[in-house]
Short mmCIF file of C-alpha atoms and ligand atoms in Angstrom, two decimals:
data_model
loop_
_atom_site.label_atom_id
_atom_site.label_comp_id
_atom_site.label_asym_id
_atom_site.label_seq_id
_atom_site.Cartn_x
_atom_site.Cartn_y
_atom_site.Cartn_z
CA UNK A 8 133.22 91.62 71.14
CA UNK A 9 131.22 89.97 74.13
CA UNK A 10 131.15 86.64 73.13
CA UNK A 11 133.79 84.50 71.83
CA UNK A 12 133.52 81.86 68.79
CA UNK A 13 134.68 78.52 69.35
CA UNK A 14 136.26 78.23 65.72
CA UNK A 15 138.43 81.98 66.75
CA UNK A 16 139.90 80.06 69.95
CA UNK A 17 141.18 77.55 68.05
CA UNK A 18 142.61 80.35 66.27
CA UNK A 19 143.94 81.71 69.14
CA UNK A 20 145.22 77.97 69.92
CA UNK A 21 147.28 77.83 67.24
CA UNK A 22 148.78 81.14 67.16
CA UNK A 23 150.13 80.19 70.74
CA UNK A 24 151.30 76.93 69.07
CA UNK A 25 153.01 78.85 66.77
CA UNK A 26 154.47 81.23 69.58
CA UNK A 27 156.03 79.13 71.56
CA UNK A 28 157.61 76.42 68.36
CA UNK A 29 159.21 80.12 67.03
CA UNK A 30 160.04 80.58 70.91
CA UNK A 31 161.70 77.55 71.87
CA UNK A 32 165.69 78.50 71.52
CA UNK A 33 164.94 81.27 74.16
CA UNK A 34 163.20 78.81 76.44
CA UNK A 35 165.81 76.56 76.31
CA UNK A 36 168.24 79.45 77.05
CA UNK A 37 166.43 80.60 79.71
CA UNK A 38 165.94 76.90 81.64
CA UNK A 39 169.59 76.15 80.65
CA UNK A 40 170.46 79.48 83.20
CA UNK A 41 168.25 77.93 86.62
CA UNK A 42 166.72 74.96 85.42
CA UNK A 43 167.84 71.59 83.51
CA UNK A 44 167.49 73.19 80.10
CA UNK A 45 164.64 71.20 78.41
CA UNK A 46 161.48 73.42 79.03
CA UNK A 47 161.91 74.41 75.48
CA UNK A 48 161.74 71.46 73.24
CA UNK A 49 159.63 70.16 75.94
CA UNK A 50 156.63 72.69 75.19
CA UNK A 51 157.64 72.81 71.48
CA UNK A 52 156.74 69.09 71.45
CA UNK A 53 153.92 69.79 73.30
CA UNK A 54 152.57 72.46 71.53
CA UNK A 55 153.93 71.06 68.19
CA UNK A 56 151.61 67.66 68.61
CA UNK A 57 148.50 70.39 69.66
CA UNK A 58 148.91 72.52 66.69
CA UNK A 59 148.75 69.17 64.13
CA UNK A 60 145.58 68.40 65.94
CA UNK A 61 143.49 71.05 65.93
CA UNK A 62 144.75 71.05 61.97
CA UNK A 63 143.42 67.39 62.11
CA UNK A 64 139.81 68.05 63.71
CA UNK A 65 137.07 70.66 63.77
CA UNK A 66 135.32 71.71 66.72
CA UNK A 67 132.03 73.00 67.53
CA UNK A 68 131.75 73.38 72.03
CA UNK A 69 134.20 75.35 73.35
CA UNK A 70 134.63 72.50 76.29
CA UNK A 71 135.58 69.88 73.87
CA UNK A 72 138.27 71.86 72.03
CA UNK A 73 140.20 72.71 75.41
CA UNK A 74 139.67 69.16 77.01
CA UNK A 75 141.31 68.14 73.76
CA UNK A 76 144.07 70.80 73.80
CA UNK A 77 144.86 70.03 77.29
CA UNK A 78 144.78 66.35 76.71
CA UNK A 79 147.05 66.44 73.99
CA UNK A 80 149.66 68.98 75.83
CA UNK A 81 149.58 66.08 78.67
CA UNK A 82 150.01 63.17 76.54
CA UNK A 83 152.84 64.83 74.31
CA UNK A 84 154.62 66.49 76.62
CA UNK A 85 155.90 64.86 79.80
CA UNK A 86 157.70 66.37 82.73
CA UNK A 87 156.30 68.91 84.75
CA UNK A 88 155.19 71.38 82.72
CA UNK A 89 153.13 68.45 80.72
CA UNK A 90 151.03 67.93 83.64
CA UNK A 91 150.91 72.41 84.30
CA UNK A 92 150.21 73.08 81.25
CA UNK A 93 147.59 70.78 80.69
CA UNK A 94 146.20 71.18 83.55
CA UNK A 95 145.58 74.91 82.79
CA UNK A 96 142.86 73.93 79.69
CA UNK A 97 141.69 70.73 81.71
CA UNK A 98 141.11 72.05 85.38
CA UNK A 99 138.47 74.29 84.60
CA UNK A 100 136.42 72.72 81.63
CA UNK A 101 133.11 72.27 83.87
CA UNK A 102 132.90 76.10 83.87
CA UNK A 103 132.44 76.06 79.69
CA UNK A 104 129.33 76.05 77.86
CA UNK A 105 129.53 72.82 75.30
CA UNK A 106 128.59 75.35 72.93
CA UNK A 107 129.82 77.21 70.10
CA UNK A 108 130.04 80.74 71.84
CA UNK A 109 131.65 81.62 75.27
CA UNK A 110 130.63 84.63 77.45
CA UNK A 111 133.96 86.43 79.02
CA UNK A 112 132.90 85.83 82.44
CA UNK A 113 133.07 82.11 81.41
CA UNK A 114 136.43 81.86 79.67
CA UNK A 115 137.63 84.39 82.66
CA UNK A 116 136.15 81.40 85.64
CA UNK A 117 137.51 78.29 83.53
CA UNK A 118 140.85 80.12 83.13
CA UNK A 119 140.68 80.95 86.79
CA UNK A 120 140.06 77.40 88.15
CA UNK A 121 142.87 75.99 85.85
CA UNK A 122 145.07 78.69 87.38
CA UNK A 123 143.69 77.06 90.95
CA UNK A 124 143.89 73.45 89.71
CA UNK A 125 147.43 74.05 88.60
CA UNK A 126 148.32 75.12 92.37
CA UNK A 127 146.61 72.18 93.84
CA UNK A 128 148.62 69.54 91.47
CA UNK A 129 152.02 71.27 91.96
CA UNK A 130 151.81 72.49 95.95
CA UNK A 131 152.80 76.06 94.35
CA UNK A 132 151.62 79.87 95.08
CA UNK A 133 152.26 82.79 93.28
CA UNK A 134 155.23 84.36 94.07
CA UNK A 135 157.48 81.46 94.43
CA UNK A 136 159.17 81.92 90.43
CA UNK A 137 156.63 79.59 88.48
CA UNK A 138 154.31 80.01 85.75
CA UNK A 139 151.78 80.80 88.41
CA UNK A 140 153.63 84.30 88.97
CA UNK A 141 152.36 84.83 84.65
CA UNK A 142 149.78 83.06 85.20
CA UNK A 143 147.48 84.36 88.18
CA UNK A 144 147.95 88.01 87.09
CA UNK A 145 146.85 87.79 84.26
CA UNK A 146 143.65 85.21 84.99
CA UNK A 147 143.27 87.99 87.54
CA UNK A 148 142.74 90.31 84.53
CA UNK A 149 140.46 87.88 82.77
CA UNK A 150 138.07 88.53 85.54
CA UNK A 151 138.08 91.80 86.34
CA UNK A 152 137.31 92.88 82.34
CA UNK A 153 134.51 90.64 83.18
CA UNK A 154 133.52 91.98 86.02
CA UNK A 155 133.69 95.26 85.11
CA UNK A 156 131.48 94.77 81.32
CA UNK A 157 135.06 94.74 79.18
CA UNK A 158 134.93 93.75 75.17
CA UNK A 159 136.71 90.36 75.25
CA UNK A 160 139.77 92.08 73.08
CA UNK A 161 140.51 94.52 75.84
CA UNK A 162 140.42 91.54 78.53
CA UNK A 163 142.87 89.92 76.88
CA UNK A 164 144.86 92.98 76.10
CA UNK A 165 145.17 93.85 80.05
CA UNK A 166 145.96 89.94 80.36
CA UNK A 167 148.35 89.84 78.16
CA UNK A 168 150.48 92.79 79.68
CA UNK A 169 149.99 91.42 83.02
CA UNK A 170 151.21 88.07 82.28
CA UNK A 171 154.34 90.07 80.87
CA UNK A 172 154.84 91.89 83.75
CA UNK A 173 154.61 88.74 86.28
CA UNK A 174 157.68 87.13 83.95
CA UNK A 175 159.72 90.06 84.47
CA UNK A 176 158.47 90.35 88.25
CA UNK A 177 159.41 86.78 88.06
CA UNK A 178 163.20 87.85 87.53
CA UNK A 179 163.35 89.37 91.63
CA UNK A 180 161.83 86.18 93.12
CA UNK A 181 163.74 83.22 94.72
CA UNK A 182 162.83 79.56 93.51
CA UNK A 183 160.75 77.50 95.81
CA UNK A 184 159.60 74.83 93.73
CA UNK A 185 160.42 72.37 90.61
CA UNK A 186 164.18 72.20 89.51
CA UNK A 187 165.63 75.73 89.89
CA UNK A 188 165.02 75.41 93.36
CA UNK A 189 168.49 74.15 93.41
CA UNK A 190 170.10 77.47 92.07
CA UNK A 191 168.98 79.15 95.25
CA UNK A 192 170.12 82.61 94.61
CA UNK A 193 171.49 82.03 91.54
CA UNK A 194 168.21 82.46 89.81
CA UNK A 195 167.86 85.50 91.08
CA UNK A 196 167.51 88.29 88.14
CA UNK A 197 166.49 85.65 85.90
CA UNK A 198 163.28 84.97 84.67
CA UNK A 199 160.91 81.96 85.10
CA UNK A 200 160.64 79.63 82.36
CA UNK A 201 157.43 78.74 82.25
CA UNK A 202 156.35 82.13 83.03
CA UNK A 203 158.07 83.34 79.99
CA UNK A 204 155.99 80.49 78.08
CA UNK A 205 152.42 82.04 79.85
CA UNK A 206 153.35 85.63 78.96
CA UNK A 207 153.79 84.27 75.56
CA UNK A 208 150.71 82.13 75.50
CA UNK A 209 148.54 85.01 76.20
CA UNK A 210 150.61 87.29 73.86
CA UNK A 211 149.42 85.33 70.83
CA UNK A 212 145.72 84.57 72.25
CA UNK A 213 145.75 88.88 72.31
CA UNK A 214 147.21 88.76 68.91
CA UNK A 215 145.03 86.64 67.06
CA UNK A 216 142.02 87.82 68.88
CA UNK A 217 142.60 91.67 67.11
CA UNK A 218 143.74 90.02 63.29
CA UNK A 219 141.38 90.94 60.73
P1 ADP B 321 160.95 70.22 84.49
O1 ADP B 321 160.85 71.05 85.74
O2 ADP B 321 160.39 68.85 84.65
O3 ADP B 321 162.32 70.25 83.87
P2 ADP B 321 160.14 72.15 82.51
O4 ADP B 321 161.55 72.58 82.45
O5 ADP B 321 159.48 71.85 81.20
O6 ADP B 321 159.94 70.90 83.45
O7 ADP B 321 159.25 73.26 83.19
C1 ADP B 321 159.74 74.05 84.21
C2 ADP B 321 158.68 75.07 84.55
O8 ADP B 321 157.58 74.44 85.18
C3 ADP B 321 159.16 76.11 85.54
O9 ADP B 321 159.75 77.19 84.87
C4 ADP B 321 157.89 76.52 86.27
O10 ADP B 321 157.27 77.62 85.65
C5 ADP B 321 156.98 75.33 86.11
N1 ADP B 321 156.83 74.64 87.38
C6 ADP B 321 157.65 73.74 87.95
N2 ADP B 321 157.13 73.29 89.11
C7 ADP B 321 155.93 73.93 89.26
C8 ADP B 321 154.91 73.91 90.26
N3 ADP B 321 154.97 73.13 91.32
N4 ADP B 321 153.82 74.72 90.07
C9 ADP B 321 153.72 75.50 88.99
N5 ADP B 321 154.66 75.57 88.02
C10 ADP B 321 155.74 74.80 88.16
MG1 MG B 322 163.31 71.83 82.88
#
């Protein structure tokens, strides 16, 4: 497939809804071990509230669905991974087409500049045990498929498995920033919440993208 229908990434939007509600006892587990425990119900409430409005409302431009999606992940969610995670479908909207089909160089740039946007808000790199370390890898992979003449499935197949791979990469790195900074050392061998939650993001964006 080269270009991507708006009404299939609302698909894919609520298949990662979906994802992360089934998902949530792990997060919790996992922010319980080097964080404060509530990254978990925090993005099930997020992602809860998206998936009842995209039920609610149809779509037709691919810029208004993920302005929406991202606003609703802010307003719903709270904390920091409110503001990162919303930031990821609001900081690169401009790059969208306010049409009904996207172009995998596009959804590979706006994915990229939320991925930048998401730095700038939270002072954060890759490498430092965020969502970034998920995250960047796999935007990374966005780009090159597009760069390179990839059908939108593979794309997302490569940046699926490389947002896996940052998670677990994620499990060698000391914290620098948000809450488990506090653990120190502690978190080392564990993974990063919220890059478990962008591993699984993509996972069901891949997923959807190849049903039927
Ligand atoms: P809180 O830190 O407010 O308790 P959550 O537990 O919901 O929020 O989310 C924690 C996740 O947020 C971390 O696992 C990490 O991936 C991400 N995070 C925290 N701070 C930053 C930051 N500055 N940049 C990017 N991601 C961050
Ligand atoms: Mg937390």
């Amino acid at each position: 497939m080269k270009r991507l229908h708006v009404i299939k990434m609302k698909k894919m939007l609520e298949n990662a809804s979906r994802m992360i509600a089934a998902n949530e006892p792990y997060l919790t587990e996992v922010d319980t071990a080097i964080g404060d425990g509530d990254h978990g119900t925090g993005m099930k409430r997020g992602f809860s509230a998206l998936y009842k409005m995209l039920e609610r409302q149809e779509f037709y431009e691919w810029d208004t669905l993920c302005g929406a999606a991202g606003i609703e992940l802010v307003k719903s969610m709270g904390g920091a991974s409110g503001v990162i995670f919303g930031t990821l479908f609001i900081g690169g909207i401009d790059r969208l087409p306010h049409e009904s089909s996207c172009s995998l160089t596009e959804i590979a740039d706006y994915f990229m500049e939320g991925e930048k946007a998401i730095e700038r808000r939270g002072k954060a790199k890759a490498g430092q045990k965020t969502m970034l370390d998920a995250l960047l890898p796999a935007v990374e992979a966005l780009k090159k498929g597009a760069d390179t003449g990839m059908e939108i499935e593979d794309a997302f197949f490569y940046a699926y498995n490389a947002a896996l791979k940052g998670a677990e990469d994620s499990k060698g790195m000391e914290s620098k920033v948000g809450r488990s900074k506090n653990f120190r050392e502690s978190v080392l061998g564990l993974p990063d919440p919220g890059a478990i939650s962008t591993s699984l993001i993509f996972k069901a964006f891949y997923e959807e993208l190849v049903s039927r």
